[in-house]
PDB file of C-alpha atoms in Angstrom:
ATOM      1  CA  ASP A   1     -56.894 -24.375  56.552  1.00  0.00           C
ATOM      2  CA  ILE A   2     -53.656 -22.729  55.456  1.00  0.00           C
ATOM      3  CA  GLN A   3     -54.345 -19.811  53.137  1.00  0.00           C
ATOM      4  CA  MET A   4     -52.009 -19.183  50.220  1.00  0.00           C
ATOM      5  CA  THR A   5     -51.825 -15.730  48.664  1.00  0.00           C
ATOM      6  CA  HIS A   6     -50.164 -14.829  45.374  1.00  0.00           C
ATOM      7  CA  SER A   7     -48.816 -11.484  44.397  1.00  0.00           C
ATOM      8  CA  PRO A   8     -49.353 -10.049  41.969  1.00  0.00           C
ATOM      9  CA  SER A   9     -52.585 -11.613  40.712  1.00  0.00           C
ATOM     10  CA  SER A  10     -51.585 -10.703  37.174  1.00  0.00           C
ATOM     11  CA  LEU A  11     -48.423  -9.547  35.512  1.00  0.00           C
ATOM     12  CA  SER A  12     -47.511  -8.259  32.083  1.00  0.00           C
ATOM     13  CA  ALA A  13     -43.989  -8.899  30.847  1.00  0.00           C
ATOM     14  CA  SER A  14     -41.961  -9.227  27.675  1.00  0.00           C
ATOM     15  CA  VAL A  15     -39.962 -12.073  26.207  1.00  0.00           C
ATOM     16  CA  GLY A  16     -36.526 -12.034  27.783  1.00  0.00           C
ATOM     17  CA  ASP A  17     -37.662 -10.377  31.022  1.00  0.00           C
ATOM     18  CA  ARG A  18     -36.783 -11.716  34.441  1.00  0.00           C
ATOM     19  CA  VAL A  19     -40.001 -12.329  36.353  1.00  0.00           C
ATOM     20  CA  THR A  20     -40.634 -13.054  40.018  1.00  0.00           C
ATOM     21  CA  ILE A  21     -43.925 -14.277  41.459  1.00  0.00           C
ATOM     22  CA  THR A  22     -44.510 -14.346  45.200  1.00  0.00           C
ATOM     23  CA  CYS A  23     -46.618 -16.684  47.311  1.00  0.00           C
ATOM     24  CA  ARG A  24     -47.284 -16.173  51.005  1.00  0.00           C
ATOM     25  CA  ALA A  25     -48.667 -18.738  53.439  1.00  0.00           C
ATOM     26  CA  SER A  26     -50.893 -17.839  56.381  1.00  0.00           C
ATOM     27  CA  GLN A  27     -48.572 -19.808  58.686  1.00  0.00           C
ATOM     28  CA  SER A  28     -45.179 -21.410  58.455  1.00  0.00           C
ATOM     29  CA  ILE A  29     -45.082 -24.324  56.038  1.00  0.00           C
ATOM     30  CA  LEU A  30     -41.309 -24.849  56.210  1.00  0.00           C
ATOM     31  CA  THR A  31     -40.413 -25.763  52.602  1.00  0.00           C
ATOM     32  CA  SER A  32     -43.591 -27.690  51.818  1.00  0.00           C
ATOM     33  CA  LEU A  33     -44.407 -25.569  48.798  1.00  0.00           C
ATOM     34  CA  ASN A  34     -44.936 -26.596  45.178  1.00  0.00           C
ATOM     35  CA  TRP A  35     -45.370 -24.520  42.013  1.00  0.00           C
ATOM     36  CA  TYR A  36     -47.482 -25.350  38.954  1.00  0.00           C
ATOM     37  CA  GLN A  37     -47.961 -23.877  35.499  1.00  0.00           C
ATOM     38  CA  GLN A  38     -51.342 -24.042  33.804  1.00  0.00           C
ATOM     39  CA  LYS A  39     -52.126 -23.093  30.233  1.00  0.00           C
ATOM     40  CA  PRO A  40     -55.705 -22.536  29.002  1.00  0.00           C
ATOM     41  CA  GLY A  41     -57.581 -25.782  28.506  1.00  0.00           C
ATOM     42  CA  ARG A  42     -54.751 -27.844  29.982  1.00  0.00           C
ATOM     43  CA  ALA A  43     -54.087 -29.555  33.290  1.00  0.00           C
ATOM     44  CA  PRO A  44     -51.574 -27.944  35.626  1.00  0.00           C
ATOM     45  CA  LYS A  45     -47.951 -29.046  35.356  1.00  0.00           C
ATOM     46  CA  LEU A  46     -45.564 -29.402  38.283  1.00  0.00           C
ATOM     47  CA  LEU A  47     -42.577 -27.069  37.979  1.00  0.00           C
ATOM     48  CA  ILE A  48     -40.977 -26.886  41.425  1.00  0.00           C
ATOM     49  CA  TYR A  49     -41.400 -29.088  44.503  1.00  0.00           C
ATOM     50  CA  THR A  50     -40.344 -28.592  48.118  1.00  0.00           C
ATOM     51  CA  ALA A  51     -39.826 -24.905  47.402  1.00  0.00           C
ATOM     52  CA  SER A  52     -36.676 -25.133  45.300  1.00  0.00           C
ATOM     53  CA  SER A  53     -36.336 -28.524  43.575  1.00  0.00           C
ATOM     54  CA  LEU A  54     -36.758 -28.454  39.814  1.00  0.00           C
ATOM     55  CA  GLN A  55     -39.093 -31.120  38.433  1.00  0.00           C
ATOM     56  CA  SER A  56     -37.529 -33.368  35.814  1.00  0.00           C
ATOM     57  CA  GLY A  57     -37.915 -31.971  32.312  1.00  0.00           C
ATOM     58  CA  VAL A  58     -38.607 -28.402  33.434  1.00  0.00           C
ATOM     59  CA  PRO A  59     -36.269 -25.786  31.902  1.00  0.00           C
ATOM     60  CA  SER A  60     -33.579 -24.430  34.192  1.00  0.00           C
ATOM     61  CA  ARG A  61     -34.801 -20.851  33.715  1.00  0.00           C
ATOM     62  CA  PHE A  62     -37.409 -21.717  36.354  1.00  0.00           C
ATOM     63  CA  SER A  63     -36.287 -21.573  39.970  1.00  0.00           C
ATOM     64  CA  GLY A  64     -37.925 -21.439  43.365  1.00  0.00           C
ATOM     65  CA  SER A  65     -36.849 -20.199  46.756  1.00  0.00           C
ATOM     66  CA  GLY A  66     -38.162 -19.465  50.211  1.00  0.00           C
ATOM     67  CA  SER A  67     -39.117 -21.092  53.469  1.00  0.00           C
ATOM     68  CA  GLY A  68     -41.506 -20.463  56.305  1.00  0.00           C
ATOM     69  CA  THR A  69     -44.219 -18.205  54.941  1.00  0.00           C
ATOM     70  CA  ASP A  70     -42.665 -16.440  51.926  1.00  0.00           C
ATOM     71  CA  PHE A  71     -41.796 -18.074  48.631  1.00  0.00           C
ATOM     72  CA  THR A  72     -40.834 -16.957  45.142  1.00  0.00           C
ATOM     73  CA  LEU A  73     -40.915 -18.447  41.676  1.00  0.00           C
ATOM     74  CA  THR A  74     -38.458 -16.835  39.285  1.00  0.00           C
ATOM     75  CA  ILE A  75     -38.263 -17.151  35.521  1.00  0.00           C
ATOM     76  CA  SER A  76     -34.842 -15.897  34.519  1.00  0.00           C
ATOM     77  CA  SER A  77     -35.595 -15.083  30.891  1.00  0.00           C
ATOM     78  CA  LEU A  78     -39.190 -15.298  29.745  1.00  0.00           C
ATOM     79  CA  GLN A  79     -39.915 -17.411  26.702  1.00  0.00           C
ATOM     80  CA  PRO A  80     -43.101 -17.310  24.592  1.00  0.00           C
ATOM     81  CA  ASP A  81     -44.113 -20.689  26.020  1.00  0.00           C
ATOM     82  CA  ASP A  82     -44.084 -19.319  29.589  1.00  0.00           C
ATOM     83  CA  PHE A  83     -47.184 -17.152  29.320  1.00  0.00           C
ATOM     84  CA  ALA A  84     -49.617 -19.003  31.546  1.00  0.00           C
ATOM     85  CA  THR A  85     -51.130 -19.001  35.031  1.00  0.00           C
ATOM     86  CA  TYR A  86     -48.916 -20.058  37.918  1.00  0.00           C
ATOM     87  CA  TYR A  87     -50.168 -21.587  41.163  1.00  0.00           C
ATOM     88  CA  CYS A  88     -48.473 -22.310  44.445  1.00  0.00           C
ATOM     89  CA  GLN A  89     -49.655 -25.172  46.659  1.00  0.00           C
ATOM     90  CA  GLN A  90     -48.823 -26.019  50.245  1.00  0.00           C
ATOM     91  CA  SER A  91     -48.320 -29.643  51.182  1.00  0.00           C
ATOM     92  CA  TYR A  92     -47.471 -28.992  54.835  1.00  0.00           C
ATOM     93  CA  SER A  93     -50.852 -30.043  56.141  1.00  0.00           C
ATOM     94  CA  THR A  94     -54.167 -31.315  54.932  1.00  0.00           C
ATOM     95  CA  PRO A  95     -56.314 -30.049  53.397  1.00  0.00           C
ATOM     96  CA  TYR A  96     -53.743 -29.151  50.766  1.00  0.00           C
ATOM     97  CA  THR A  97     -54.470 -25.675  49.447  1.00  0.00           C
ATOM     98  CA  PHE A  98     -53.552 -23.617  46.414  1.00  0.00           C
ATOM     99  CA  GLY A  99     -53.077 -19.928  45.893  1.00  0.00           C
ATOM    100  CA  GLN A 100     -55.476 -18.084  43.624  1.00  0.00           C
ATOM    101  CA  GLY A 101     -52.878 -17.943  40.870  1.00  0.00           C
ATOM    102  CA  THR A 102     -50.789 -15.372  39.032  1.00  0.00           C
ATOM    103  CA  LYS A 103     -51.643 -14.847  35.377  1.00  0.00           C
ATOM    104  CA  LEU A 104     -48.575 -13.980  33.331  1.00  0.00           C
ATOM    105  CA  GLU A 105     -49.457 -12.107  30.150  1.00  0.00           C
ATOM    106  CA  ILE A 106     -47.517 -10.764  27.216  1.00  0.00           C
ATOM    107  CA  LYS A 107     -46.799  -7.038  27.336  1.00  0.00           C
TER     108      LYS A 107
ATOM    109  CA  GLN B   1     -44.284 -42.623  32.425  1.00  0.00           C
ATOM    110  CA  VAL B   2     -47.512 -42.875  34.375  1.00  0.00           C
ATOM    111  CA  GLN B   3     -50.664 -41.604  32.695  1.00  0.00           C
ATOM    112  CA  LEU B   4     -54.067 -40.923  34.203  1.00  0.00           C
ATOM    113  CA  GLN B   5     -57.405 -40.751  32.443  1.00  0.00           C
ATOM    114  CA  GLU B   6     -60.730 -39.670  33.904  1.00  0.00           C
ATOM    115  CA  SER B   7     -64.033 -41.130  32.764  1.00  0.00           C
ATOM    116  CA  GLY B   8     -67.648 -40.612  33.705  1.00  0.00           C
ATOM    117  CA  PRO B   9     -70.772 -38.633  32.871  1.00  0.00           C
ATOM    118  CA  GLY B  10     -70.339 -35.033  31.854  1.00  0.00           C
ATOM    119  CA  LEU B  11     -73.817 -34.074  33.002  1.00  0.00           C
ATOM    120  CA  VAL B  12     -75.342 -34.796  36.401  1.00  0.00           C
ATOM    121  CA  LYS B  13     -78.723 -33.704  37.708  1.00  0.00           C
ATOM    122  CA  PRO B  14     -78.996 -31.680  40.918  1.00  0.00           C
ATOM    123  CA  SER B  15     -79.265 -33.783  44.099  1.00  0.00           C
ATOM    124  CA  GLN B  16     -77.792 -36.816  42.323  1.00  0.00           C
ATOM    125  CA  THR B  17     -74.353 -38.387  42.764  1.00  0.00           C
ATOM    126  CA  LEU B  18     -71.383 -37.486  40.601  1.00  0.00           C
ATOM    127  CA  SER B  19     -69.284 -40.567  39.824  1.00  0.00           C
ATOM    128  CA  LEU B  20     -65.900 -40.496  38.122  1.00  0.00           C
ATOM    129  CA  THR B  21     -63.220 -43.119  37.587  1.00  0.00           C
ATOM    130  CA  CYS B  22     -59.525 -42.617  36.963  1.00  0.00           C
ATOM    131  CA  THR B  23     -57.571 -45.280  35.103  1.00  0.00           C
ATOM    132  CA  VAL B  24     -53.848 -45.335  35.759  1.00  0.00           C
ATOM    133  CA  SER B  25     -51.489 -46.686  33.108  1.00  0.00           C
ATOM    134  CA  GLY B  26     -47.716 -46.948  32.898  1.00  0.00           C
ATOM    135  CA  GLY B  27     -47.395 -47.633  36.602  1.00  0.00           C
ATOM    136  CA  SER B  28     -49.042 -49.496  39.452  1.00  0.00           C
ATOM    137  CA  ILE B  29     -51.542 -47.825  41.716  1.00  0.00           C
ATOM    138  CA  SER B  30     -50.162 -50.111  44.435  1.00  0.00           C
ATOM    139  CA  SER B  31     -46.709 -48.526  44.350  1.00  0.00           C
ATOM    140  CA  GLY B  32     -45.701 -47.257  47.751  1.00  0.00           C
ATOM    141  CA  GLY B  33     -45.015 -43.556  48.161  1.00  0.00           C
ATOM    142  CA  TYR B  34     -47.863 -42.379  45.989  1.00  0.00           C
ATOM    143  CA  TYR B  35     -51.292 -41.160  46.939  1.00  0.00           C
ATOM    144  CA  TRP B  36     -54.096 -40.757  44.429  1.00  0.00           C
ATOM    145  CA  SER B  37     -56.014 -37.515  44.548  1.00  0.00           C
ATOM    146  CA  TRP B  38     -58.955 -35.734  43.030  1.00  0.00           C
ATOM    147  CA  ILE B  39     -58.727 -32.003  42.403  1.00  0.00           C
ATOM    148  CA  ARG B  40     -61.360 -29.757  40.863  1.00  0.00           C
ATOM    149  CA  GLN B  41     -61.356 -26.374  39.223  1.00  0.00           C
ATOM    150  CA  HIS B  42     -64.478 -24.275  38.905  1.00  0.00           C
ATOM    151  CA  PRO B  43     -64.767 -22.483  35.552  1.00  0.00           C
ATOM    152  CA  GLY B  44     -62.287 -19.631  35.423  1.00  0.00           C
ATOM    153  CA  LYS B  45     -61.277 -20.206  39.041  1.00  0.00           C
ATOM    154  CA  GLY B  46     -58.517 -21.730  41.115  1.00  0.00           C
ATOM    155  CA  LEU B  47     -57.802 -25.276  42.218  1.00  0.00           C
ATOM    156  CA  GLU B  48     -59.514 -27.145  45.062  1.00  0.00           C
ATOM    157  CA  TRP B  49     -58.142 -30.397  46.469  1.00  0.00           C
ATOM    158  CA  ILE B  50     -60.966 -32.872  47.148  1.00  0.00           C
ATOM    159  CA  GLY B  51     -59.096 -35.720  48.810  1.00  0.00           C
ATOM    160  CA  TYR B  52     -56.807 -38.685  48.360  1.00  0.00           C
ATOM    161  CA  ILE B  53     -56.620 -42.424  48.730  1.00  0.00           C
ATOM    162  CA  TYR B  54     -53.618 -44.667  49.318  1.00  0.00           C
ATOM    163  CA  TYR B  55     -53.458 -48.095  47.698  1.00  0.00           C
ATOM    164  CA  SER B  56     -54.169 -49.632  51.116  1.00  0.00           C
ATOM    165  CA  GLY B  57     -57.527 -47.889  51.087  1.00  0.00           C
ATOM    166  CA  SER B  58     -56.805 -45.192  53.628  1.00  0.00           C
ATOM    167  CA  THR B  59     -58.356 -41.869  52.696  1.00  0.00           C
ATOM    168  CA  TYR B  60     -58.372 -38.224  53.611  1.00  0.00           C
ATOM    169  CA  TYR B  61     -61.053 -35.806  52.464  1.00  0.00           C
ATOM    170  CA  ASN B  62     -61.174 -32.033  52.414  1.00  0.00           C
ATOM    171  CA  PRO B  63     -63.406 -31.098  55.383  1.00  0.00           C
ATOM    172  CA  SER B  64     -65.304 -28.702  53.107  1.00  0.00           C
ATOM    173  CA  LEU B  65     -66.610 -31.702  51.121  1.00  0.00           C
ATOM    174  CA  LYS B  66     -66.121 -34.563  53.556  1.00  0.00           C
ATOM    175  CA  SER B  67     -69.796 -35.233  54.217  1.00  0.00           C
ATOM    176  CA  ARG B  68     -70.444 -35.815  50.516  1.00  0.00           C
ATOM    177  CA  VAL B  69     -67.267 -37.484  49.229  1.00  0.00           C
ATOM    178  CA  ILE B  70     -66.148 -41.072  48.893  1.00  0.00           C
ATOM    179  CA  ILE B  71     -62.907 -42.031  47.159  1.00  0.00           C
ATOM    180  CA  SER B  72     -62.267 -45.716  46.541  1.00  0.00           C
ATOM    181  CA  VAL B  73     -59.591 -47.828  44.854  1.00  0.00           C
ATOM    182  CA  ASP B  74     -59.726 -50.957  42.701  1.00  0.00           C
ATOM    183  CA  ARG B  75     -56.175 -52.310  42.616  1.00  0.00           C
ATOM    184  CA  SER B  76     -57.103 -55.150  40.252  1.00  0.00           C
ATOM    185  CA  LYS B  77     -58.123 -52.630  37.609  1.00  0.00           C
ATOM    186  CA  ASN B  78     -55.490 -50.020  38.526  1.00  0.00           C
ATOM    187  CA  GLN B  79     -58.266 -47.496  39.039  1.00  0.00           C
ATOM    188  CA  PHE B  80     -59.544 -45.151  41.694  1.00  0.00           C
ATOM    189  CA  SER B  81     -62.896 -43.441  41.834  1.00  0.00           C
ATOM    190  CA  LEU B  82     -64.707 -40.394  43.154  1.00  0.00           C
ATOM    191  CA  LYS B  83     -68.303 -40.185  44.313  1.00  0.00           C
ATOM    192  CA  LEU B  84     -69.754 -36.813  45.271  1.00  0.00           C
ATOM    193  CA  SER B  85     -73.318 -36.926  46.508  1.00  0.00           C
ATOM    194  CA  SER B  86     -76.127 -34.376  46.619  1.00  0.00           C
ATOM    195  CA  VAL B  87     -74.566 -32.225  43.920  1.00  0.00           C
ATOM    196  CA  THR B  88     -75.652 -28.681  43.133  1.00  0.00           C
ATOM    197  CA  ALA B  89     -74.683 -26.189  40.459  1.00  0.00           C
ATOM    198  CA  ALA B  90     -71.775 -25.206  42.698  1.00  0.00           C
ATOM    199  CA  ASP B  91     -70.203 -28.583  41.938  1.00  0.00           C
ATOM    200  CA  THR B  92     -69.942 -27.775  38.231  1.00  0.00           C
ATOM    201  CA  ALA B  93     -66.218 -27.913  37.564  1.00  0.00           C
ATOM    202  CA  MET B  94     -63.354 -29.568  35.755  1.00  0.00           C
ATOM    203  CA  TYR B  95     -62.369 -32.634  37.740  1.00  0.00           C
ATOM    204  CA  TYR B  96     -58.791 -33.911  37.615  1.00  0.00           C
ATOM    205  CA  CYS B  97     -57.367 -37.162  38.885  1.00  0.00           C
ATOM    206  CA  VAL B  98     -53.814 -36.678  40.053  1.00  0.00           C
ATOM    207  CA  ARG B  99     -50.857 -38.615  41.388  1.00  0.00           C
ATOM    208  CA  ASP B 100     -49.637 -37.223  44.696  1.00  0.00           C
ATOM    209  CA  ASN B 101     -45.935 -38.008  45.025  1.00  0.00           C
ATOM    210  CA  ASP B 102     -44.680 -38.522  48.551  1.00  0.00           C
ATOM    211  CA  SER B 103     -41.491 -40.373  47.610  1.00  0.00           C
ATOM    212  CA  SER B 104     -37.849 -39.650  46.820  1.00  0.00           C
ATOM    213  CA  GLY B 105     -37.625 -36.119  48.161  1.00  0.00           C
ATOM    214  CA  TYR B 106     -41.058 -35.047  47.084  1.00  0.00           C
ATOM    215  CA  TYR B 107     -43.588 -34.183  49.736  1.00  0.00           C
ATOM    216  CA  HIS B 108     -47.093 -34.460  48.436  1.00  0.00           C
ATOM    217  CA  ALA B 109     -46.423 -32.803  45.092  1.00  0.00           C
ATOM    218  CA  PHE B 110     -48.945 -33.427  42.336  1.00  0.00           C
ATOM    219  CA  ASP B 111     -46.630 -34.671  39.609  1.00  0.00           C
ATOM    220  CA  SER B 112     -48.958 -36.399  37.130  1.00  0.00           C
ATOM    221  CA  TRP B 113     -52.393 -35.183  36.094  1.00  0.00           C
ATOM    222  CA  GLY B 114     -55.198 -36.516  33.976  1.00  0.00           C
ATOM    223  CA  GLN B 115     -56.454 -34.262  31.201  1.00  0.00           C
ATOM    224  CA  GLY B 116     -59.525 -33.445  33.269  1.00  0.00           C
ATOM    225  CA  THR B 117     -63.207 -33.988  32.696  1.00  0.00           C
ATOM    226  CA  LEU B 118     -65.822 -31.254  32.816  1.00  0.00           C
ATOM    227  CA  VAL B 119     -68.844 -32.130  34.919  1.00  0.00           C
ATOM    228  CA  THR B 120     -71.896 -29.904  34.671  1.00  0.00           C
ATOM    229  CA  VAL B 121     -74.670 -30.086  37.222  1.00  0.00           C
ATOM    230  CA  SER B 122     -77.940 -29.146  35.589  1.00  0.00           C
ATOM    231  CA  SER B 123     -81.461 -30.445  35.201  1.00  0.00           C
TER     232      SER B 123
END
């Protein structure tokens, strides 16, 4: 199985900050990488697909980049609604696997 | 917009079979380019993909659960189902049914999720 590793596991930031979350794959997955946001008690929500494509309806302050093994999710200016846990997921090969998540908290 | 809704018992006894159904509305389960997945999340933990089914009936299961999992589809009811046998406390989790989009530039991205159903394994 392809292992996905987030860094950091948790992050404290303030409204208006620029935040970057990193996800690393245990082998090259080209651009087969998706990002999700999950709030407590809610199902995850797709933010970014194929590494850099913004899902319809997702604010443009979210962006993704990377290829191969290293990927980033960037929030350009944090809003109160963005405090949540973020997961990456590889869709390069089955079984599809997720990272352990990055919890974004209010400073 | 497609919507998914899980249904099934919230409590299952150890060694029994967990059975859940997902009803899809706002779109056809027979639409090409979409797979239909089950994903679970243990309390306070990360996400684990269980497997998927295509409307044709072809399936793929996570090898970690393969010996205990069956996913089936009922196109007439626009539903797909999960059966997980010989459950233990380790199978206690939130179970989500999810649309896996493999069309129009997506590549197996989970773009629509049910609200999830908590299944507890306990006697």
